[in-house]
CSV table of C-alpha atoms in Angstrom, one decimal:
chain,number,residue,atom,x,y,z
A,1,UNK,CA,24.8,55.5,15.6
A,2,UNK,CA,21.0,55.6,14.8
A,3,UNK,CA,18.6,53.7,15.7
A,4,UNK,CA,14.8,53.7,13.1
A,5,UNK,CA,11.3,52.6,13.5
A,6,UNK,CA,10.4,50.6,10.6
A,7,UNK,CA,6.7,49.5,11.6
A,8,UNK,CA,4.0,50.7,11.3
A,9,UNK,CA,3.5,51.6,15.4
A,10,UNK,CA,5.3,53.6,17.7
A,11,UNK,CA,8.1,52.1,19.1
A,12,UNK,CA,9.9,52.4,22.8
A,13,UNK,CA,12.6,51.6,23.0
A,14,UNK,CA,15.2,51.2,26.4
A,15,UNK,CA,19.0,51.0,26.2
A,16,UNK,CA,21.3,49.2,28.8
A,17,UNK,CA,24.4,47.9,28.9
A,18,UNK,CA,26.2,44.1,29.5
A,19,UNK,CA,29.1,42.3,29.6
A,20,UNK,CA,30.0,39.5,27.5
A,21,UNK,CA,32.4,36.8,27.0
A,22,UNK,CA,32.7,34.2,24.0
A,23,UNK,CA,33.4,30.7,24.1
A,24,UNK,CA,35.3,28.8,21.7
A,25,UNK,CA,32.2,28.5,19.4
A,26,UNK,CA,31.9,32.3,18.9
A,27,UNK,CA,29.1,31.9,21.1
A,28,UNK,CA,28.1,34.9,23.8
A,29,UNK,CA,27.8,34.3,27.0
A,30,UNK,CA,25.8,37.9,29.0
A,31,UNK,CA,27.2,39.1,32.5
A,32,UNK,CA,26.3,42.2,34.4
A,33,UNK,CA,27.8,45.3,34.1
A,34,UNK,CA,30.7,45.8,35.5
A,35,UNK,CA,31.4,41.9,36.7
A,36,UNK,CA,33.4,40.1,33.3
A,37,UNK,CA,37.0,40.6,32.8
A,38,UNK,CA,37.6,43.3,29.6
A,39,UNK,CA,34.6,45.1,30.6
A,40,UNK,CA,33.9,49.0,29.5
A,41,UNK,CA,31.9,49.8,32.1
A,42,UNK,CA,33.1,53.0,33.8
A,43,UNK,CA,34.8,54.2,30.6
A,44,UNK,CA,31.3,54.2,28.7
A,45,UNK,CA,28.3,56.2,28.3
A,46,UNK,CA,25.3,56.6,25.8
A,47,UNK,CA,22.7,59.2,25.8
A,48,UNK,CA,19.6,58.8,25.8
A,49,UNK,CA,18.7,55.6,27.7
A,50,UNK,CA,15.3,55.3,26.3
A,51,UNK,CA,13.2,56.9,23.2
A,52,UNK,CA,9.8,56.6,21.9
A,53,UNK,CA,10.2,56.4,17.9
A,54,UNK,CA,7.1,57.3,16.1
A,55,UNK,CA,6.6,55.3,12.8
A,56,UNK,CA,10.2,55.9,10.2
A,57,UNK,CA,11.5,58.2,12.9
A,58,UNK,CA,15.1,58.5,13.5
A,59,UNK,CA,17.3,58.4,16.8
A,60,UNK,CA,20.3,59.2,17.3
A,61,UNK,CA,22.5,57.9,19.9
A,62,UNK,CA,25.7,59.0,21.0
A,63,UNK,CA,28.1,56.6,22.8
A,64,UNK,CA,31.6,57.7,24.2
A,65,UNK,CA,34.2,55.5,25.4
A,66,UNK,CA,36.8,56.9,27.6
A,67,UNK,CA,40.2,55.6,26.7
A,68,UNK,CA,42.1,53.7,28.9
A,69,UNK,CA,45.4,51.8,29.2
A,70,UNK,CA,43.9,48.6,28.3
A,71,UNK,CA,41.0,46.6,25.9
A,72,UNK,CA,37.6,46.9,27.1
A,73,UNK,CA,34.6,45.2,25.8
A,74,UNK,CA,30.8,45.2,25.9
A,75,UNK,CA,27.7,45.3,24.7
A,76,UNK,CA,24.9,48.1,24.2
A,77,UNK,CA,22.1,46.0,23.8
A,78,UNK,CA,18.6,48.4,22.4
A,79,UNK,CA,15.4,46.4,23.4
A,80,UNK,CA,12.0,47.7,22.6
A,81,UNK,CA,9.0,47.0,24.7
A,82,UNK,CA,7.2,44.0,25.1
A,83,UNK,CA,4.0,43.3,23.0
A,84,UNK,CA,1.2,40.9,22.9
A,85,UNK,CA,-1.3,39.6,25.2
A,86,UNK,CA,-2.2,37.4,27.9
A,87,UNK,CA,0.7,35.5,29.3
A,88,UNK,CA,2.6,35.6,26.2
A,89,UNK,CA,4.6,38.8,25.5
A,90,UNK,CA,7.6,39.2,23.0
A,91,UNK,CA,10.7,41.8,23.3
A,92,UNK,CA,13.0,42.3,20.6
A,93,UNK,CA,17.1,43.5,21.1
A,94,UNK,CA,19.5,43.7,19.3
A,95,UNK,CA,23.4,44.0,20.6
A,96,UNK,CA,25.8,46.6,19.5
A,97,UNK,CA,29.7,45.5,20.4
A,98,UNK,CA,31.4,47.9,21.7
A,99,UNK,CA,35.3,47.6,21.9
A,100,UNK,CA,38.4,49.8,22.6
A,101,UNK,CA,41.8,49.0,22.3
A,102,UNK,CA,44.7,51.6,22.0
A,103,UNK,CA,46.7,51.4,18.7
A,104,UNK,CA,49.7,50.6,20.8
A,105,UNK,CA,48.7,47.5,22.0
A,106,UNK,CA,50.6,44.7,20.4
A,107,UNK,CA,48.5,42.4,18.2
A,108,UNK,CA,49.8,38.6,18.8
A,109,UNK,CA,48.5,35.0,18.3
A,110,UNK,CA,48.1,32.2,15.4
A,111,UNK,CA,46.8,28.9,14.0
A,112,UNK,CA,47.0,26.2,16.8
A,113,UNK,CA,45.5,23.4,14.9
A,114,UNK,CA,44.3,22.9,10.9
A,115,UNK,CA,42.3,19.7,10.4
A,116,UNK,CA,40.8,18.7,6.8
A,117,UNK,CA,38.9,16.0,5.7
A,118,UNK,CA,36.2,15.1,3.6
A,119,UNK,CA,33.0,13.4,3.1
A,120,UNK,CA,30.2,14.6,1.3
A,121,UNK,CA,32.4,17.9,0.9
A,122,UNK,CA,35.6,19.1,2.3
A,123,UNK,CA,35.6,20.4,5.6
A,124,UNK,CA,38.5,22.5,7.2
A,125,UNK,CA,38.4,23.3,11.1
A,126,UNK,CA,40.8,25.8,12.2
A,127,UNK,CA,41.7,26.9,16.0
A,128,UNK,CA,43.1,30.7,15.9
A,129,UNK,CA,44.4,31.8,20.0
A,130,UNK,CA,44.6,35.7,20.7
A,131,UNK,CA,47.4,35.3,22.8
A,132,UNK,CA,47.9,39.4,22.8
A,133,UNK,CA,46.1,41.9,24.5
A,134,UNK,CA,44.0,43.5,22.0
A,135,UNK,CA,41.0,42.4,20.4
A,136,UNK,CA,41.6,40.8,16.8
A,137,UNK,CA,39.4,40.1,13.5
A,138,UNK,CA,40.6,37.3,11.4
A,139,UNK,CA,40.1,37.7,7.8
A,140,UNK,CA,42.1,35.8,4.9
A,141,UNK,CA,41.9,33.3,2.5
A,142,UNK,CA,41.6,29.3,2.7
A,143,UNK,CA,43.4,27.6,-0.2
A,144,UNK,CA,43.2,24.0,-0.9
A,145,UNK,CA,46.3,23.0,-3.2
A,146,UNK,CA,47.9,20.1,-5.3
A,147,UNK,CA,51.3,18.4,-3.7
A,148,UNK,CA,52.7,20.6,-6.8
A,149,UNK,CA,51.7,23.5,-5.1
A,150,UNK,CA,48.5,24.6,-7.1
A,151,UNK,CA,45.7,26.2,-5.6
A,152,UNK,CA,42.6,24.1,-6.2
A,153,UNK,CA,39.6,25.6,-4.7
A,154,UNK,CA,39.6,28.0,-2.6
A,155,UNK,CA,37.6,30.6,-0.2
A,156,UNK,CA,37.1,33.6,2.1
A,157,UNK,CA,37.6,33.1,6.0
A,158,UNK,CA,35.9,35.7,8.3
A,159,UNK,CA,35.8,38.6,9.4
A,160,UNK,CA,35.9,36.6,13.3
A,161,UNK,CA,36.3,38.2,15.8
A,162,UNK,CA,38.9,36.9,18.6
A,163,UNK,CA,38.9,38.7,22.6
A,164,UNK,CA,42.2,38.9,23.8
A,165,UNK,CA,43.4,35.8,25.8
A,166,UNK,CA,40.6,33.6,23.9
A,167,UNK,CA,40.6,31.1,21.1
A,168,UNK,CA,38.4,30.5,18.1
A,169,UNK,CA,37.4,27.2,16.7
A,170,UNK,CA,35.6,27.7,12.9
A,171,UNK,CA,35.2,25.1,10.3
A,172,UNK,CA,35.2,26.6,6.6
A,173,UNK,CA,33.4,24.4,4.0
A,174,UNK,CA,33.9,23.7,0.0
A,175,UNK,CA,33.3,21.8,-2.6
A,176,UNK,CA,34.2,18.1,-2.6
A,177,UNK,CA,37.6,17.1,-4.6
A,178,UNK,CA,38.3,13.9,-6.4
A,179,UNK,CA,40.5,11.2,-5.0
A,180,UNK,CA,44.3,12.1,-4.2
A,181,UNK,CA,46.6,14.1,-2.1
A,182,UNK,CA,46.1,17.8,-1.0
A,183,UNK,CA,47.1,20.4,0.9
A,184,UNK,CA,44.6,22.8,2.8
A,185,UNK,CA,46.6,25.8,3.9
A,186,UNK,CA,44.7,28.8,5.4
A,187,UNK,CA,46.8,32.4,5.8
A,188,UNK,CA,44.4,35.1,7.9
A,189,UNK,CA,45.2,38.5,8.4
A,190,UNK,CA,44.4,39.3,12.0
A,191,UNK,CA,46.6,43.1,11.8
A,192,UNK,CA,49.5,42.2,13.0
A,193,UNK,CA,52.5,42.6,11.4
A,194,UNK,CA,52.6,39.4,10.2
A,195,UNK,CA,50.1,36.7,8.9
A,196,UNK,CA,48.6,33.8,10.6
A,197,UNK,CA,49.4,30.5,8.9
A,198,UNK,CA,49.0,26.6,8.3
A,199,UNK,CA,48.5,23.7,7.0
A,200,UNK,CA,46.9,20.3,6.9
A,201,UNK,CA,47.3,17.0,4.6
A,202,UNK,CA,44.2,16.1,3.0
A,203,UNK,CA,43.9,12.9,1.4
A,204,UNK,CA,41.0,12.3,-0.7
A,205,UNK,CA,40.5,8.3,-1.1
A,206,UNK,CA,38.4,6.7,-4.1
A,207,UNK,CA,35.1,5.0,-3.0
């Protein structure tokens, strides 16, 4: 991958890496190196750990992952020194994921729960466990149809991604429907060889 300056001063920059989990949310949650279940640390390395980028210069940096029987994750997280003055100094990072999974590794999980409902708009919140050992990405389609079985609306879910043995909660929004009786059902390709799938009733009642 490369890394450029884009302002207008030199730029140093440091390299390191961490562990990471996710809760439900999506959210991270940063361990050490070497301390979180999944992590890459003894099968990864990056070269160099730290540049100095004058203004538009380029970096490359080379990371190799050694493969394993298993998933790892991490993050590479680039971080350039701190600025300002006095007691107030800012950093910037950014993160850089960094998984590995071998293509054998069965891919395995679904929807656990599909809720709809709406007030000022329709609001679908879906639950998706990774119950295999690989890391997934969840991309597909949210329809919301008629009892008759015509799509309404509809919209794009994802990509998400989902760590093996973890669960994802999302909520996917659209546009609000007029009173009746629907049917939200959500089908997400997450590369196995099947597709995750559900439904939910959605009744829309007048005000």
């Amino acid at each position: 991958m490369q890394v450029r300056n884009e302002g207008a001063r030199p730029l140093q920059l440091r390299l390191y890496l961490s562990d990471y989990d996710q809760a439900e949310d999506g959210a991270y949650l940063f361990h050490e190196p070497g301390t979180a279940r999944g992590t890459c640390q003894g099968r990864i390395s990056f070269f160099p750990d730290n540049a100095l980028l004058e203004p538009g210069q380029r970096q490359e940096i080379q990371v190799r992952i050694e493969p394993g029987a298993g998933a790892c994750w991490s993050l590479l997280f680039i971080e350039s020194a701190p600025e300002g003055t006095g007691q107030v100094r800012v950093a910037n990072r950014i993160g850089v994921r960094v998984l590995n999974a071998p293509a054998s590794l069965p891919r395995d999980g679904g929807l656990a729960e599909v809720r709809a409902s709406q007030s000022d708009s329709v609001r679908v919140e879906m639950l998706f466990r990774n119950t295999g050992p690989a890391p997934v990405e969840l991309h597909g389609t949210l329809e919301i149809r008629d009892l008759a079985g015509t799509a309404v609306v509809s919209a794009q879910v994802g990509p998400l991604g989902v760590l093996p043995a973890h669960s994802r909660r999302f909520t996917t929004t659209l546009p609000a429907l007029p009173p009746g009786d629907y049917l939200a059902v959500p089908v997400l390709d997450f590369g196995a060889e099947w597709l995750a799938a559900g439904q939910a009733l959605l009744t829309v009642r007048r005000r």
